[in-house]
Short mmCIF file of C-alpha atoms in Angstrom, two decimals:
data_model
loop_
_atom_site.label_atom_id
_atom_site.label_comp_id
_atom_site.label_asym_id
_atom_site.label_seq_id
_atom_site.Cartn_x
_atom_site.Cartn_y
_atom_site.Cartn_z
CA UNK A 3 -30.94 -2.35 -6.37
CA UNK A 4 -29.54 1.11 -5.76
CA UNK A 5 -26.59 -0.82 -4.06
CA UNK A 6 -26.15 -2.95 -6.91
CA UNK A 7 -26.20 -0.15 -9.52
CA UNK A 8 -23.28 1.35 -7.56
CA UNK A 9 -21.35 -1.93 -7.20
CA UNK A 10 -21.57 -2.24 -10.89
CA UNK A 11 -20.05 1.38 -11.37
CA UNK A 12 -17.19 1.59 -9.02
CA UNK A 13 -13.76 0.48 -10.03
CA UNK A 14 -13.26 -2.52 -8.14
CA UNK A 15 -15.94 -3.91 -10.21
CA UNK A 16 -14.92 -2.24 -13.46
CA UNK A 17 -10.94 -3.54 -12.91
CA UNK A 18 -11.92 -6.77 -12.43
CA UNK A 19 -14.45 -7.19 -15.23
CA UNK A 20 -11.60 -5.57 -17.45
CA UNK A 21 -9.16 -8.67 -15.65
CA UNK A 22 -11.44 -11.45 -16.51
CA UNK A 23 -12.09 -9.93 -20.01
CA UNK A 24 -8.31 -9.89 -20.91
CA UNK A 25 -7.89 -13.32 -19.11
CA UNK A 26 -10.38 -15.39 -21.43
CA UNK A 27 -9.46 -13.36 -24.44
CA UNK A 28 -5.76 -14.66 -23.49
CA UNK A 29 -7.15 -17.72 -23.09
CA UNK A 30 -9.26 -18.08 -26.72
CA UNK A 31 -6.14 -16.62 -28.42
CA UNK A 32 -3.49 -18.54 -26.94
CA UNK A 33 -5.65 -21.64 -25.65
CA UNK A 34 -5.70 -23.75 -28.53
CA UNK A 35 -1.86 -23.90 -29.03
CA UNK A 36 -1.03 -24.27 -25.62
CA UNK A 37 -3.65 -27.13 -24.84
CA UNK A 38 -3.38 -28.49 -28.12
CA UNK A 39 -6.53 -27.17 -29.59
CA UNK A 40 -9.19 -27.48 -27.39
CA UNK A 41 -12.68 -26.12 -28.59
CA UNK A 42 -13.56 -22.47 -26.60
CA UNK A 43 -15.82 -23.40 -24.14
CA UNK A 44 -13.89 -26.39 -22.88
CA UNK A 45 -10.50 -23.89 -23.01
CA UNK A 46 -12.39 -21.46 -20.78
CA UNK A 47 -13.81 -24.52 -18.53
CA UNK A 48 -10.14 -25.41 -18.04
CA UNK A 49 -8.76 -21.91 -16.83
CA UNK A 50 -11.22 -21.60 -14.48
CA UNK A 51 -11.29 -24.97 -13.34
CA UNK A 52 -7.67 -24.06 -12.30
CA UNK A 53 -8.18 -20.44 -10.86
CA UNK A 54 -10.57 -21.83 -8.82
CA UNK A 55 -8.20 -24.78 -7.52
CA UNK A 56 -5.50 -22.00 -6.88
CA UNK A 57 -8.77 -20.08 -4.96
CA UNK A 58 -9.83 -22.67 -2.35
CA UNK A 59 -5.77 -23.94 -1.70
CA UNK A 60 -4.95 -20.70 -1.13
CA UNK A 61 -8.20 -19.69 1.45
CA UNK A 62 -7.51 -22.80 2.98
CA UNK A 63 -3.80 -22.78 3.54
CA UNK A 64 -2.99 -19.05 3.86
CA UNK A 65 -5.58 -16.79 4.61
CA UNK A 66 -6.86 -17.40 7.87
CA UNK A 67 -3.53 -18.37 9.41
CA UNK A 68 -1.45 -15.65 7.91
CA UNK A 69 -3.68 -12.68 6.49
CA UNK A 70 -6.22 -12.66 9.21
CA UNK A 71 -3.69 -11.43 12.16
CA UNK A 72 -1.66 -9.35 9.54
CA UNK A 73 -4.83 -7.77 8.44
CA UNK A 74 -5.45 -6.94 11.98
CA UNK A 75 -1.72 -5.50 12.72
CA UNK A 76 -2.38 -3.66 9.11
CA UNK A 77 -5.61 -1.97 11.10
CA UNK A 78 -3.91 -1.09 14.74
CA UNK A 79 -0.74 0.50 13.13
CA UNK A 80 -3.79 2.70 11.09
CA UNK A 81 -5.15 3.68 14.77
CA UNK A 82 -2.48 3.24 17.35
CA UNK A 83 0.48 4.50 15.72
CA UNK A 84 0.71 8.33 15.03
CA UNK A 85 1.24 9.48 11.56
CA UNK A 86 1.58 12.93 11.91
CA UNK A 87 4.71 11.98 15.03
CA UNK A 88 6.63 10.04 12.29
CA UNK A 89 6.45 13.51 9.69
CA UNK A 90 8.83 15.59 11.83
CA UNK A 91 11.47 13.57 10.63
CA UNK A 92 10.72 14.58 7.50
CA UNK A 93 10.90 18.75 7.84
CA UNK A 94 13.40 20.89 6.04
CA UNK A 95 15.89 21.65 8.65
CA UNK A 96 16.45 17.48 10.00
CA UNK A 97 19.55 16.52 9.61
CA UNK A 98 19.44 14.15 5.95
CA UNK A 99 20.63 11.08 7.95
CA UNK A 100 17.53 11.06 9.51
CA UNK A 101 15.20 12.28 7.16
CA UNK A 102 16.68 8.99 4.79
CA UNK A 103 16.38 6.62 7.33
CA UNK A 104 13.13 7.14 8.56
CA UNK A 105 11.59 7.69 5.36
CA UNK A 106 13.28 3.80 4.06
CA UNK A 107 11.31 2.42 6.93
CA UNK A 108 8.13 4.24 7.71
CA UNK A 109 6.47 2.65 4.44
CA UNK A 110 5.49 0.30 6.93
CA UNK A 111 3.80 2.50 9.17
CA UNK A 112 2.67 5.57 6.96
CA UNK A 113 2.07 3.55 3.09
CA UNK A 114 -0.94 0.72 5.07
CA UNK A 115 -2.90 2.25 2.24
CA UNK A 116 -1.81 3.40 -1.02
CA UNK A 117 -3.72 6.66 -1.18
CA UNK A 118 -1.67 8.36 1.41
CA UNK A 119 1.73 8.02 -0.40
CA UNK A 120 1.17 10.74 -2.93
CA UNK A 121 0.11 13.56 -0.21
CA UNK A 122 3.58 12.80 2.18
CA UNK A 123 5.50 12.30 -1.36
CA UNK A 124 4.86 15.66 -2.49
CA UNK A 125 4.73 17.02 0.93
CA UNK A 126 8.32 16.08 1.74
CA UNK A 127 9.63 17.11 -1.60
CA UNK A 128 7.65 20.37 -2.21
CA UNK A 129 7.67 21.31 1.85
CA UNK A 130 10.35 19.28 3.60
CA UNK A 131 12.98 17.61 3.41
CA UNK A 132 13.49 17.77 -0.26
CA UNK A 133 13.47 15.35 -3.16
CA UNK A 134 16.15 12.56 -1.80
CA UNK A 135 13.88 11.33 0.80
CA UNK A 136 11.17 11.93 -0.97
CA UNK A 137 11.80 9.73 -3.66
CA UNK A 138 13.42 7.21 -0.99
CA UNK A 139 10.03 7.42 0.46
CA UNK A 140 7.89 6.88 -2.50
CA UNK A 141 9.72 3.97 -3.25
CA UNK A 142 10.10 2.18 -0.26
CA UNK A 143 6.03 2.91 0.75
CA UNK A 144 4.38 0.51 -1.37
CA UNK A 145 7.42 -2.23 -1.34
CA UNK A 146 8.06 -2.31 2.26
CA UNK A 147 4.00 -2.23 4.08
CA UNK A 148 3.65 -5.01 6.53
CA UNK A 149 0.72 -6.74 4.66
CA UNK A 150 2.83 -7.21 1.64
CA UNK A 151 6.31 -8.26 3.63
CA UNK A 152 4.17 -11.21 5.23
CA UNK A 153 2.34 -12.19 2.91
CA UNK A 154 5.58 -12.99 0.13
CA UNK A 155 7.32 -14.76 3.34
CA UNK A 156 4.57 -16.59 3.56
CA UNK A 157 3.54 -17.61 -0.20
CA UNK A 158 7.14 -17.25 -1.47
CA UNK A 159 9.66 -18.06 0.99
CA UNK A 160 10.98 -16.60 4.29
CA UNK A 161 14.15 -16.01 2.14
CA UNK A 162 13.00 -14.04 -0.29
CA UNK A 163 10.21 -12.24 2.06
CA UNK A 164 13.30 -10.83 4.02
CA UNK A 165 15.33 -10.31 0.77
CA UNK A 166 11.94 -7.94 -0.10
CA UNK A 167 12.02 -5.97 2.84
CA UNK A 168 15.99 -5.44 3.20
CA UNK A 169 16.33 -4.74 -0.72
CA UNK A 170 13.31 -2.46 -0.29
CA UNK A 171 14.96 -0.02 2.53
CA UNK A 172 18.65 -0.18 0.90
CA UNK A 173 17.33 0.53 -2.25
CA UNK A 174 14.77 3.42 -1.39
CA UNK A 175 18.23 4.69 -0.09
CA UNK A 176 20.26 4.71 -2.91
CA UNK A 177 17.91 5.89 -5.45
CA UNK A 178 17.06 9.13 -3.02
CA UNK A 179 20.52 9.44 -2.85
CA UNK A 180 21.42 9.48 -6.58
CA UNK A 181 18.23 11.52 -7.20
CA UNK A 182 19.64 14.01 -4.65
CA UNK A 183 22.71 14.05 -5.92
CA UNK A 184 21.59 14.56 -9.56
CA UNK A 185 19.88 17.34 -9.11
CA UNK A 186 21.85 18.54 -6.18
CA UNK A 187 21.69 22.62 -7.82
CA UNK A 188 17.92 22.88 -8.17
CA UNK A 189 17.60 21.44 -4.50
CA UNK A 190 19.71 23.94 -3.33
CA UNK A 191 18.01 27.06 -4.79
CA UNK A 192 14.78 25.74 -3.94
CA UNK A 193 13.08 28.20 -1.41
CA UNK A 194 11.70 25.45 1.58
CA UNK A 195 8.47 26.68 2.68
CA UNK A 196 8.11 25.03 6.34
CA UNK A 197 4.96 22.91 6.26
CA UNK A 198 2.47 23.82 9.72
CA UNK A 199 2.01 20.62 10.92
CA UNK A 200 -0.96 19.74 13.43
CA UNK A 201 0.73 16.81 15.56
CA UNK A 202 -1.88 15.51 18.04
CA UNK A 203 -0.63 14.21 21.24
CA UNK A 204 0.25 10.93 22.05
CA UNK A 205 -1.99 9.14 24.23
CA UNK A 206 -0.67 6.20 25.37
CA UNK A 207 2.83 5.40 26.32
CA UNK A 208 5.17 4.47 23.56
CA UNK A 209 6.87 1.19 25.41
CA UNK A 210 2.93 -0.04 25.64
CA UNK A 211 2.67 0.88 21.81
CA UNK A 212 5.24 -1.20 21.55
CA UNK A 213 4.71 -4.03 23.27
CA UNK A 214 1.04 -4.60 21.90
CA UNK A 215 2.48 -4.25 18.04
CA UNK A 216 5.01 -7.11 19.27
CA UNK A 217 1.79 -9.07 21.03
CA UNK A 218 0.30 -8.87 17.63
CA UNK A 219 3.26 -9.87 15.27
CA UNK A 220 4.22 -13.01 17.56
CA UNK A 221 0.41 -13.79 17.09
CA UNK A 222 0.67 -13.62 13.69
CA UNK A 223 4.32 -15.84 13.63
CA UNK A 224 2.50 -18.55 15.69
CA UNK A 225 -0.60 -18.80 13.83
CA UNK A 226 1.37 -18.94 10.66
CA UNK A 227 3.84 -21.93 12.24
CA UNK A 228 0.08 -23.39 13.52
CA UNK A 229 0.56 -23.25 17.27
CA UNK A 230 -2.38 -22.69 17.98
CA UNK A 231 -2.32 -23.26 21.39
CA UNK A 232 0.83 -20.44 21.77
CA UNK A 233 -1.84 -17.79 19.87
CA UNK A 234 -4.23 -18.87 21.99
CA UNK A 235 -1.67 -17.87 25.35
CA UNK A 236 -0.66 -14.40 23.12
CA UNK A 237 -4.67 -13.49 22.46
CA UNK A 238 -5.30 -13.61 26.46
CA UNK A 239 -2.41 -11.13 27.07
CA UNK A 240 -3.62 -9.25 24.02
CA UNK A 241 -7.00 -9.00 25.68
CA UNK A 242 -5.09 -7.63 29.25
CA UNK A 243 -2.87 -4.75 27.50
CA UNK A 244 -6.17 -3.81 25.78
CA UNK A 245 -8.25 -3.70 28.94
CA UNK A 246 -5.60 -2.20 31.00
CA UNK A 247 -4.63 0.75 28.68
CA UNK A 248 -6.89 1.74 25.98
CA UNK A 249 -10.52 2.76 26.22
CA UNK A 250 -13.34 0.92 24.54
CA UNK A 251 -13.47 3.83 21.33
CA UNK A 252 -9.92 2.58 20.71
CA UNK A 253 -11.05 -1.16 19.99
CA UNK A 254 -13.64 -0.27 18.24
CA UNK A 255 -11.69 2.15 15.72
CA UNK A 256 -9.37 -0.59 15.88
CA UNK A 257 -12.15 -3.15 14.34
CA UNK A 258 -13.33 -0.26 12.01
CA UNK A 259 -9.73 0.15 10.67
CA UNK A 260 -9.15 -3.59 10.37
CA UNK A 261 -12.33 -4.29 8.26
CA UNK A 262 -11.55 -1.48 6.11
CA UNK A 263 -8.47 -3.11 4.90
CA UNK A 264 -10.26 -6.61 4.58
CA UNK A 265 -13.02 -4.98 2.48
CA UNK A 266 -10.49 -2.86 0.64
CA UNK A 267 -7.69 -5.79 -0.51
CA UNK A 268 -10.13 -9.04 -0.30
CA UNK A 269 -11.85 -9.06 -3.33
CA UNK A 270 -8.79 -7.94 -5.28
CA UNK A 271 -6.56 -10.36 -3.89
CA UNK A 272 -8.91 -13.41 -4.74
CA UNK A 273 -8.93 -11.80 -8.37
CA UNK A 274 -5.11 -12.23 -8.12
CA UNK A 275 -4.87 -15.44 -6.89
CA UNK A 276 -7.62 -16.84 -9.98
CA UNK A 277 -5.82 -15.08 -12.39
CA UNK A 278 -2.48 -16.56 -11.34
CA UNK A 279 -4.08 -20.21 -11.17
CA UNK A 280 -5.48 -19.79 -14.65
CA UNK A 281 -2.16 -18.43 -16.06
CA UNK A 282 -0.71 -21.61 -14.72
CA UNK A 283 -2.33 -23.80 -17.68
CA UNK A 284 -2.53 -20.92 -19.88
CA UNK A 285 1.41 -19.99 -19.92
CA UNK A 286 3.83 -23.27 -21.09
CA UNK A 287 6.31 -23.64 -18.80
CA UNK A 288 9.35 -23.88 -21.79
CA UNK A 289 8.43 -19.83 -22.51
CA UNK A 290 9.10 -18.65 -18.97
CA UNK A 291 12.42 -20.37 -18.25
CA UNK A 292 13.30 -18.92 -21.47
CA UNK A 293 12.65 -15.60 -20.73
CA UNK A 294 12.63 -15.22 -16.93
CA UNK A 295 14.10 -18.83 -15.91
CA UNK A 296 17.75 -18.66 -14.62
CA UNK A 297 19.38 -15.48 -13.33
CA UNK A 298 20.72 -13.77 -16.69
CA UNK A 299 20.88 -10.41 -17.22
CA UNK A 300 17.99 -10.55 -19.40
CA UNK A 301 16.32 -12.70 -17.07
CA UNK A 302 16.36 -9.95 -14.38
CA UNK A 303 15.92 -6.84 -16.82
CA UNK A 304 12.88 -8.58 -18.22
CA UNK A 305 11.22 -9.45 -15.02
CA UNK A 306 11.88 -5.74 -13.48
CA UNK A 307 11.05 -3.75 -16.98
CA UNK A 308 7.40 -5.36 -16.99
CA UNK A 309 7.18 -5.29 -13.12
CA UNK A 310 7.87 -1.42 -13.66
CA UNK A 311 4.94 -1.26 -16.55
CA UNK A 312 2.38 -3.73 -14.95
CA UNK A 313 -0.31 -2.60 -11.95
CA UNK A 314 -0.70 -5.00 -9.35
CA UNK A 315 -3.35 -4.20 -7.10
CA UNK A 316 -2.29 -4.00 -3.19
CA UNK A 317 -0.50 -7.73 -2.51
CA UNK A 318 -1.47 -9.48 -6.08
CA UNK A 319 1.99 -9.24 -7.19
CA UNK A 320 2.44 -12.28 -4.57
CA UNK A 321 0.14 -15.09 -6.06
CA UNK A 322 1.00 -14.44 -9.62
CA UNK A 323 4.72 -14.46 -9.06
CA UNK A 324 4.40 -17.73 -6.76
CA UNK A 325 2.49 -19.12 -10.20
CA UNK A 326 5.39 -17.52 -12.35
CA UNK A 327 8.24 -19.02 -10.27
CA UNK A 328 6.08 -22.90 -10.22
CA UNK A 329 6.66 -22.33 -13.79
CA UNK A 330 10.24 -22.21 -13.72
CA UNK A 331 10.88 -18.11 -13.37
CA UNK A 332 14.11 -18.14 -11.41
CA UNK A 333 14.54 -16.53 -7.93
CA UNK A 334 16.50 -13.86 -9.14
CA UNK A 335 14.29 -12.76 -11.40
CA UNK A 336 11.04 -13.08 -8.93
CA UNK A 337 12.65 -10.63 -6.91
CA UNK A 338 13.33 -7.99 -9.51
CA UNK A 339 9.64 -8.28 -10.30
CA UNK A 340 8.86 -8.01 -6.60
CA UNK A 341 10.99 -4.80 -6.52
CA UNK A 342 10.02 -2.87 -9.24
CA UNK A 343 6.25 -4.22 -9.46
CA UNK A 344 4.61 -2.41 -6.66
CA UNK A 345 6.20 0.81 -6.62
CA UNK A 346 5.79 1.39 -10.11
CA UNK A 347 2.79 0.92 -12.74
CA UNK A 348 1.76 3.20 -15.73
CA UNK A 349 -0.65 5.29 -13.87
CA UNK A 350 1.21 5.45 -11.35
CA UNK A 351 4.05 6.67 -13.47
CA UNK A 352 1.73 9.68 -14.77
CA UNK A 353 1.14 10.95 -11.31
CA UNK A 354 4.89 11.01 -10.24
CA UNK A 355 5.46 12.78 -13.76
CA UNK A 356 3.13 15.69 -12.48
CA UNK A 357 4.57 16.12 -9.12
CA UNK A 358 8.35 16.20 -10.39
CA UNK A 359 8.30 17.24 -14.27
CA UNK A 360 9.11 14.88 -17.18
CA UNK A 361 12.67 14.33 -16.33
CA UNK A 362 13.16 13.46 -12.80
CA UNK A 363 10.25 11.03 -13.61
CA UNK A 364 12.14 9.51 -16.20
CA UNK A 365 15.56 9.12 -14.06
CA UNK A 366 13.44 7.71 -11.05
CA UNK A 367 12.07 5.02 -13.17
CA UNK A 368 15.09 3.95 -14.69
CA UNK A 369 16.53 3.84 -11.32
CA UNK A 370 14.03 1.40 -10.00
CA UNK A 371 14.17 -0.74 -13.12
CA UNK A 372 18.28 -0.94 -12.91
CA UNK A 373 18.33 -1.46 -9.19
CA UNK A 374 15.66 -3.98 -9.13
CA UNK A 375 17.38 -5.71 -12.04
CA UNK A 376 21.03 -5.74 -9.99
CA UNK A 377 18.97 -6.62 -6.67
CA UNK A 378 17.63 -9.48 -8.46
CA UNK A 379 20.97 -10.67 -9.98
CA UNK A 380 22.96 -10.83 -6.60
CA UNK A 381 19.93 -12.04 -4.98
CA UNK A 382 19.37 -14.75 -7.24
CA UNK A 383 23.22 -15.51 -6.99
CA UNK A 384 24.57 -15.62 -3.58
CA UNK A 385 20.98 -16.42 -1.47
CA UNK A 386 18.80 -18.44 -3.86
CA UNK B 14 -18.51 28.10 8.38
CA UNK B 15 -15.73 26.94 5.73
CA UNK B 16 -15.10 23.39 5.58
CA UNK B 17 -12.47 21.62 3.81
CA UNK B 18 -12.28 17.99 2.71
CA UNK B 19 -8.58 17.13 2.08
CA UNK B 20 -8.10 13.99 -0.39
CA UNK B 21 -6.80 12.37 -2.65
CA UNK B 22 -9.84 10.77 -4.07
CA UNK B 23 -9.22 7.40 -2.97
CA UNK B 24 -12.61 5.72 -0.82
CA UNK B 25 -11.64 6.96 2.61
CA UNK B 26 -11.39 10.67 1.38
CA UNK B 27 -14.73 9.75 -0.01
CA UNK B 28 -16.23 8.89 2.79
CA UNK B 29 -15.16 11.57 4.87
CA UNK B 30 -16.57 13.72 2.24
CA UNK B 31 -20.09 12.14 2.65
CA UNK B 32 -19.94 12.25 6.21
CA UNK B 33 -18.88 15.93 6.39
CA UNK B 34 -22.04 16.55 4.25
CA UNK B 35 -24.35 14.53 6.67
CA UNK B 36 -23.10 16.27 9.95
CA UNK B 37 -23.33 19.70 8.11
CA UNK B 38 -26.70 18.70 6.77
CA UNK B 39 -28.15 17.42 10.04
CA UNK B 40 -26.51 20.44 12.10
CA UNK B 41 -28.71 22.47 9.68
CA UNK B 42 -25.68 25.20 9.77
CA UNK B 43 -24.96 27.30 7.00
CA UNK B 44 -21.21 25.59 5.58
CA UNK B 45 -19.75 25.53 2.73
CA UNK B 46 -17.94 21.89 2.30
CA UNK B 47 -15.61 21.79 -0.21
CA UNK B 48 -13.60 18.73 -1.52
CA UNK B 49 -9.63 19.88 -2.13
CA UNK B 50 -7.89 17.41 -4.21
CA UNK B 51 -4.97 19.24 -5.28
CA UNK B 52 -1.78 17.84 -3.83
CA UNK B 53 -0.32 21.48 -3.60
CA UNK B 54 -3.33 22.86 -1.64
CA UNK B 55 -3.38 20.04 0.35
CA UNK B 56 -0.54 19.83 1.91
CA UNK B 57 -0.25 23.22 2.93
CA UNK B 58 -2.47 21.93 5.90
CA UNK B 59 -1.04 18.61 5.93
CA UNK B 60 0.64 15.57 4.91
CA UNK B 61 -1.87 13.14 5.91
CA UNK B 62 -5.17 12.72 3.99
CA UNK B 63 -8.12 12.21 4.08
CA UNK B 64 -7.87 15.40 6.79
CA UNK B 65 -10.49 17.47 7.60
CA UNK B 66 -10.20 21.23 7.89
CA UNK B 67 -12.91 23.55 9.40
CA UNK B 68 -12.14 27.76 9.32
CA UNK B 69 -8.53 27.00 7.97
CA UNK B 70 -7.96 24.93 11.30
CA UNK B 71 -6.97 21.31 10.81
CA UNK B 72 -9.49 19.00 12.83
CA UNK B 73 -9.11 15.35 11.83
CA UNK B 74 -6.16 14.23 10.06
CA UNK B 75 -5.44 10.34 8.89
CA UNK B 76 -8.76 9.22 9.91
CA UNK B 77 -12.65 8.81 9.37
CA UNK B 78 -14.64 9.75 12.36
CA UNK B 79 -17.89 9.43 12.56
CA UNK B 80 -20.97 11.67 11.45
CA UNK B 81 -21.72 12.29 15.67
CA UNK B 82 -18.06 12.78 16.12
CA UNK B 83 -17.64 15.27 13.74
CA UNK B 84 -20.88 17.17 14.11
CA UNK B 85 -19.12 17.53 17.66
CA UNK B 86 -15.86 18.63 16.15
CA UNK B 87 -18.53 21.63 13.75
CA UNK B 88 -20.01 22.58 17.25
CA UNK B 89 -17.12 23.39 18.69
CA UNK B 90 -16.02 25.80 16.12
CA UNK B 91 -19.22 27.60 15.58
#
């Protein structure tokens, strides 16, 4: 009961009644035109007839192939890899080279869960390296973390899974850069406290690090392809690298880490994937390709200006734009929305506002939205 | 004793809180546990939340051990 009561009070709940709320309200509003005036009950009946078809293809076809082993590589770079080793890079006296390149890439080691971006954000800025790779950092977190990588590859292309991940790191480049460069007098009078930082000792060997995280993804690649027989080969040499080389607390912190992410992303992510089923009968096709079909301008700019507005929960971006793009959104535009989506949202926009004042806020965001809406253009020119 | 939870007030934080409590509670040693949320404090001790922070010395950082694990980690320090 008491369990209940606190179910009913926590967010996740809260969100998704809020979701559900706004989807059948969508639904009475816009139901009867779309279906051709249906009475309520039966226009309700038929969105979640439809969520619930998208529900059961998608458990079926995707998540125990794909999510399960990413889900598990999500939980050993939580316990295996050492955060704290990747935030030397990241101090005030590294050379900039550095500090930008590792902080494009380490989203996928340091942003597995989205409550530790904001501490390392303001902790590079305020402590570090400065506000370039800062910002390159808070941008490429969220847009480049291995959960979200595979799972577009998987749902929306290998094409335009890559396209994600590439765009993601140039891009978190660029817009640290211009930041930088924009307010390259206040960085420069800015007194750089140096940050005591507690780095624990690595344990194991890196090259066994290493070869374990590879173990893993080539589980993942051959589950996904469904050889089952190759996983099967991988899994036995998984089991020998853990027996040889980590101790029986690291498995089980392993299992601990892994189930925290399935518990944390699940429920949302089956939200997502309803929702974008019951879009699917709600939206007519004829008003997406207008607004988001092709690879116009507008197309683009549309797709990235709501991407930077909307809040996806971790990975829901994926389902609805798979639904979007079924309903004739063009490529081009999918990946503007994949772009600017994740990394930005309104409340996320507020918090960012706090940390860097009003006006860098304002420059960051327009960044994202004009880069995502270029990204999307040549994307949706030269690879679609 | 002074104990500091470092978070950002996401779940994990929150449970690290609540186990911090427990070990302090069980230990039966007199502690102060507070809960630092702002980003400023925090990351004067460190980038990495949740983090856990006992006599201004940083004991657990990125993770959530467990209550036996860190009534261990309050032993030591006493």
């Amino acid at each position: 009961m008491k369990k209940l009561a606190a179910w009913l009070n926590s967010e996740t709940f809260q969100g998704m009644a809020l979701m559900f709320g706004v989807l059948i309200l969508a639904g009475l509003l816009w139901g009867p035109r779309v279906l051709g005036g249906k009475a309520p009950l039966s226009i309700v009946l038929t969105l979640m007839k439809s969520g619930w078809a998208s529900l059961m293809d998608y458990v079926v076809a995707h998540a125990i192939p794909c999510l399960v082993p990413a889900f598990f590589i999500a939980g050993a770079i939580g316990v295996f890899v050492s955060q704290a080793s990747v935030m030397r890079y990241f101090g005030a006296h590294v050379k900039p080279w550095l500090s930008y390149s590792v902080a494009s890439v380490s989203g996928a080691v340091l942003a597995v869960c989205s409550c530790t971006v904001l501490p390392i954000f303001t902790g590079i800025y305020k402590r570090g390296a400065g506000l370039g790779p800062a910002v390159a950092f808070l941008y490429s977190g969220p847009a480049i973390n291995v959960l979200a990588v595979i799972y577009s590859a998987r749902l929306l292309g290998i094409k335009i899974g890559v396209a994600r991940a590439v765009g993601a790191v140039l891009f978190s480049v660029v817009i640290g850069l211009v930041m930088a460069f924009i307010f390259r007098d206040e960085e420069r009078e800015k007194v750089k406290a140096a940050a005591h930082l507690s780095l624990p000792q690595e344990e194991r060997k890196g090259w066994i690090t290493l070869v374990f995280f590879l173990v893993l993804f080539f589980i993942l690649i051959t589950m996904a392809s469904h050889r089952y027989l190759m996983a099967a080969g991988l899994l036995v040499i998984l089991a020998a690298i853990l027996k040889g080389f980590h101790t029986k607390d690291d498995v089980k912190e392993w299992m601990v880490s892994t189930w925290y992410f399935v518990k944390l992303i699940t429920p949302w992510l089956l939200v997502g994937v309803f929702v974008a089923g019951a879009i699917k009968v709600l939206l007519p096709p004829e008003v997406v390709t207008r607004w988001v079909g092709g690879n116009s301008l507008m197309a683009n700019f549309l797709a990235s200006f709501i991407g930077a507005l909307m809040y996806f929960a971790t990975l829901t971006e994926v389902p609805i734009i798979k639904a979007l793009t079924q309903l004739g959104m063009g490529q081009g535009p999918a990946l503007a929305l994949l772009l600017a989506g994740p990394a930005l949202s309104l409340p996320n926009m507020l918090v960012i506002r706090k940390v860097m004042g009003t006006k860098k806020a304002l420059i960051y965001i327009s960044l994202v939205v004009v880069m995502a809406t270029i990204s999307g253009m040549v994307f949706g020119k030269y690879f679609a | 004793m002074e104990i500091k939870v470092l978070g950002t007030g996401c779940k994990r934080c929150q449970e690290l809180l609540e186990r911090t409590q427990k070990a302090v509670e069980e230990l039966g040693t007199q502690a102060r546990v507070e809960y630092v949320k702002d980003m400023d404090k925090i990351t004067e001790y460190t980038f990495i939340t949740p983090a856990l922070v006992i006599n201004e010395k940083v004991a657990v950082v990125g993770k959530v051990p467990g209550v036996e694990e860190i009534k261990a980690l309050l032993q030591e320090e006493k």
